[in-house]
Tab-separated table of C-alpha atoms in Angstrom:
chain	number	residue	atom	x	y	z
A	312	MET	CA	6.892	-6.110	8.772
A	313	GLN	CA	8.503	-5.875	11.754
A	314	SER	CA	11.757	-4.171	12.918
A	315	GLN	CA	13.740	-4.459	15.905
A	316	LEU	CA	11.917	-2.004	17.769
A	317	ASP	CA	8.263	-1.806	16.384
A	318	TYR	CA	5.999	-2.196	13.476
A	319	SER	CA	6.496	-0.850	10.349
A	320	ILE	CA	4.027	-0.110	7.356
A	321	GLU	CA	5.127	-0.479	3.881
A	322	LEU	CA	4.550	0.543	0.506
A	323	SER	CA	5.699	-1.637	-2.521
A	324	ALA	CA	5.101	-0.518	-6.077
A	325	TRP	CA	6.047	-2.157	-9.305
A	326	VAL	CA	6.966	0.307	-12.241
A	327	LEU	CA	4.627	-0.566	-15.305
A	328	ARG	CA	5.803	1.716	-17.532
A	329	PRO	CA	9.545	3.510	-17.387
A	330	VAL	CA	9.746	6.647	-15.007
A	331	TYR	CA	11.923	9.286	-16.312
A	332	LEU	CA	13.972	11.319	-13.829
A	333	ASN	CA	15.441	13.395	-16.468
A	334	THR	CA	16.512	12.991	-20.108
A	335	ASN	CA	19.083	10.470	-19.068
A	336	HIS	CA	17.755	8.367	-16.214
A	337	PHE	CA	14.764	6.179	-15.580
A	338	ILE	CA	13.299	3.713	-13.279
A	339	PRO	CA	12.983	0.302	-15.814
A	340	PRO	CA	9.504	-1.540	-16.020
A	341	GLY	CA	9.585	-4.333	-13.627
A	342	THR	CA	11.295	-2.801	-10.655
A	343	GLU	CA	10.141	-3.015	-7.313
A	344	LEU	CA	9.958	0.080	-5.438
A	345	LYS	CA	9.730	-0.100	-1.420
A	346	SER	CA	9.176	2.610	1.246
A	347	SER	CA	8.548	2.076	4.854
A	348	ALA	CA	7.538	4.034	8.351
A	349	HIS	CA	7.237	3.555	11.378
A	350	LEU	CA	3.943	2.677	12.514
A	351	LEU	CA	4.300	4.448	15.737
A	352	HIS	CA	5.787	7.400	14.560
A	353	SER	CA	2.692	7.813	12.016
A	354	PHE	CA	0.310	7.769	15.053
A	355	VAL	CA	1.905	11.396	16.248
A	356	PRO	CA	-0.792	13.462	15.315
A	357	LEU	CA	-3.801	10.927	17.287
A	358	VAL	CA	-1.385	11.382	20.545
A	359	ILE	CA	-1.546	14.997	20.423
A	360	GLU	CA	-4.791	14.964	19.681
A	361	GLY	CA	-5.666	12.726	22.144
A	362	ALA	CA	-3.706	14.057	24.689
A	363	ILE	CA	-5.305	17.778	24.138
A	364	LEU	CA	-8.770	16.512	24.122
A	365	LEU	CA	-8.159	14.244	27.331
A	366	THR	CA	-6.980	17.241	29.141
A	367	TRP	CA	-9.616	19.811	27.592
A	368	PRO	CA	-12.062	20.894	30.254
A	369	VAL	CA	-15.608	19.567	30.277
A	370	GLN	CA	-18.603	19.747	32.321
A	371	GLY	CA	-19.670	16.257	32.327
A	372	TRP	CA	-18.993	12.610	31.188
A	373	ARG	CA	-21.229	13.548	27.608
A	374	GLN	CA	-19.252	16.108	26.603
A	375	ARG	CA	-15.940	14.003	27.045
A	376	LEU	CA	-17.105	11.283	25.319
A	377	LEU	CA	-18.316	13.427	22.209
A	378	LEU	CA	-14.777	14.801	22.360
A	379	ILE	CA	-13.101	11.501	21.940
A	380	GLY	CA	-15.644	10.600	19.460
A	381	LEU	CA	-14.939	13.295	17.354
A	382	GLY	CA	-10.910	13.098	17.869
A	383	LEU	CA	-11.046	9.461	16.957
A	384	LEU	CA	-12.927	10.343	13.669
A	385	THR	CA	-10.144	13.499	12.870
A	386	ALA	CA	-7.220	11.416	13.787
A	387	ILE	CA	-8.238	8.929	11.188
A	388	LEU	CA	-8.505	11.743	8.646
A	389	VAL	CA	-5.526	13.322	9.867
A	390	VAL	CA	-3.468	9.882	9.869
A	391	MET	CA	-4.992	9.122	6.194
A	392	ALA	CA	-3.766	12.596	4.907
A	393	THR	CA	-0.045	12.004	6.031
A	394	LEU	CA	1.050	8.320	5.868
A	395	PRO	CA	0.462	7.869	2.072
A	396	ALA	CA	2.555	11.464	1.490
A	397	GLN	CA	5.170	10.036	4.012
A	398	LEU	CA	5.690	6.937	2.409
A	399	LEU	CA	5.484	8.095	-1.089
A	400	GLY	CA	7.630	11.095	-0.297
A	401	LYS	CA	10.391	8.766	0.710
A	402	LEU	CA	10.479	7.101	-2.504
A	403	GLU	CA	10.523	10.815	-4.213
A	404	ILE	CA	13.203	12.015	-2.186
A	405	SER	CA	15.652	8.976	-3.210
A	406	PHE	CA	14.684	9.751	-7.056
A	407	GLN	CA	14.883	13.566	-6.900
A	408	ASP	CA	19.011	13.705	-6.407
A	409	ILE	CA	19.159	12.081	-9.499
A	410	ALA	CA	16.627	13.725	-11.455
A	411	GLU	CA	18.159	17.309	-10.409
A	412	SER	CA	21.787	15.863	-11.576
A	413	GLY	CA	21.022	15.440	-15.055
A	414	SER	CA	19.295	17.682	-17.981
A	415	ASN	CA	15.610	18.333	-18.193
A	416	PRO	CA	14.759	17.340	-14.586
A	417	ARG	CA	10.966	16.123	-13.962
A	418	ALA	CA	9.056	18.407	-11.933
A	419	ILE	CA	9.109	17.549	-8.024
A	420	PRO	CA	5.584	16.206	-7.348
A	421	TRP	CA	3.416	18.164	-5.060
A	422	PHE	CA	3.263	15.116	-2.525
A	423	LEU	CA	6.608	15.617	-1.588
A	424	ASP	CA	5.945	19.124	-0.339
A	425	TRP	CA	3.366	17.834	1.625
A	426	MET	CA	5.818	15.104	3.129
A	427	VAL	CA	8.323	17.719	3.927
A	428	PHE	CA	5.719	19.884	5.672
A	429	CYS	CA	4.227	16.778	7.625
A	430	GLU	CA	8.014	15.903	8.747
A	431	LEU	CA	9.072	19.495	9.928
A	432	GLY	CA	6.338	19.873	12.265
A	433	GLY	CA	3.062	19.736	9.943
A	434	ARG	CA	1.679	16.359	11.640
A	435	TRP	CA	2.068	17.916	15.313
A	436	LEU	CA	0.314	21.097	13.894
A	437	LEU	CA	-2.311	18.829	12.086
A	438	GLY	CA	-2.998	16.891	15.545
A	439	ILE	CA	-3.200	20.396	17.296
A	440	VAL	CA	-5.574	21.745	14.489
A	441	ALA	CA	-7.838	18.386	14.438
A	442	ALA	CA	-8.219	18.951	18.138
A	443	TRP	CA	-9.160	22.676	17.836
A	444	LEU	CA	-11.924	21.682	15.096
A	445	CYS	CA	-13.449	19.052	17.698
A	446	ILE	CA	-13.638	21.245	20.498
A	447	MET	CA	-15.260	23.856	18.446
A	448	LEU	CA	-17.809	21.460	16.559
A	449	GLN	CA	-18.517	19.634	20.336
A	450	ARG	CA	-19.364	23.631	21.365
A	451	ALA	CA	-21.612	23.693	18.236
A	452	ILE	CA	-23.638	20.572	18.392
A	453	LEU	CA	-24.098	21.121	22.370
A	454	ARG	CA	-25.463	24.628	21.471
A	455	VAL	CA	-28.279	23.167	19.272
């Protein structure tokens, strides 16, 4: 899907069984649920990690290539760990207000907490941690 400024990634889901938000409210079967996120925003950890790894001092081009290769692998893992939670979390936030307004609200799912962590700077932190892990792994590989 393309917005006016950049590309977005979209999650679409169809409700197969009623999803009860609380005692009085539910999402009926057959309902289509959608959530989207800006694609460039999803790559924030990749940019942060890449910037750290490209500016990290090394002694030769082999070390730089090893760092970049490790960085690409860890950046993919970080994006895979954050993007689905972001898409699901956006859906869940819209349901949670309704759930809390009635009696016997459903429990808040774990991925909503993960999405909030990622949106409040966790994505940046994960990019920095991934770069640090790449540097430590590169040093360990070169010692052997």
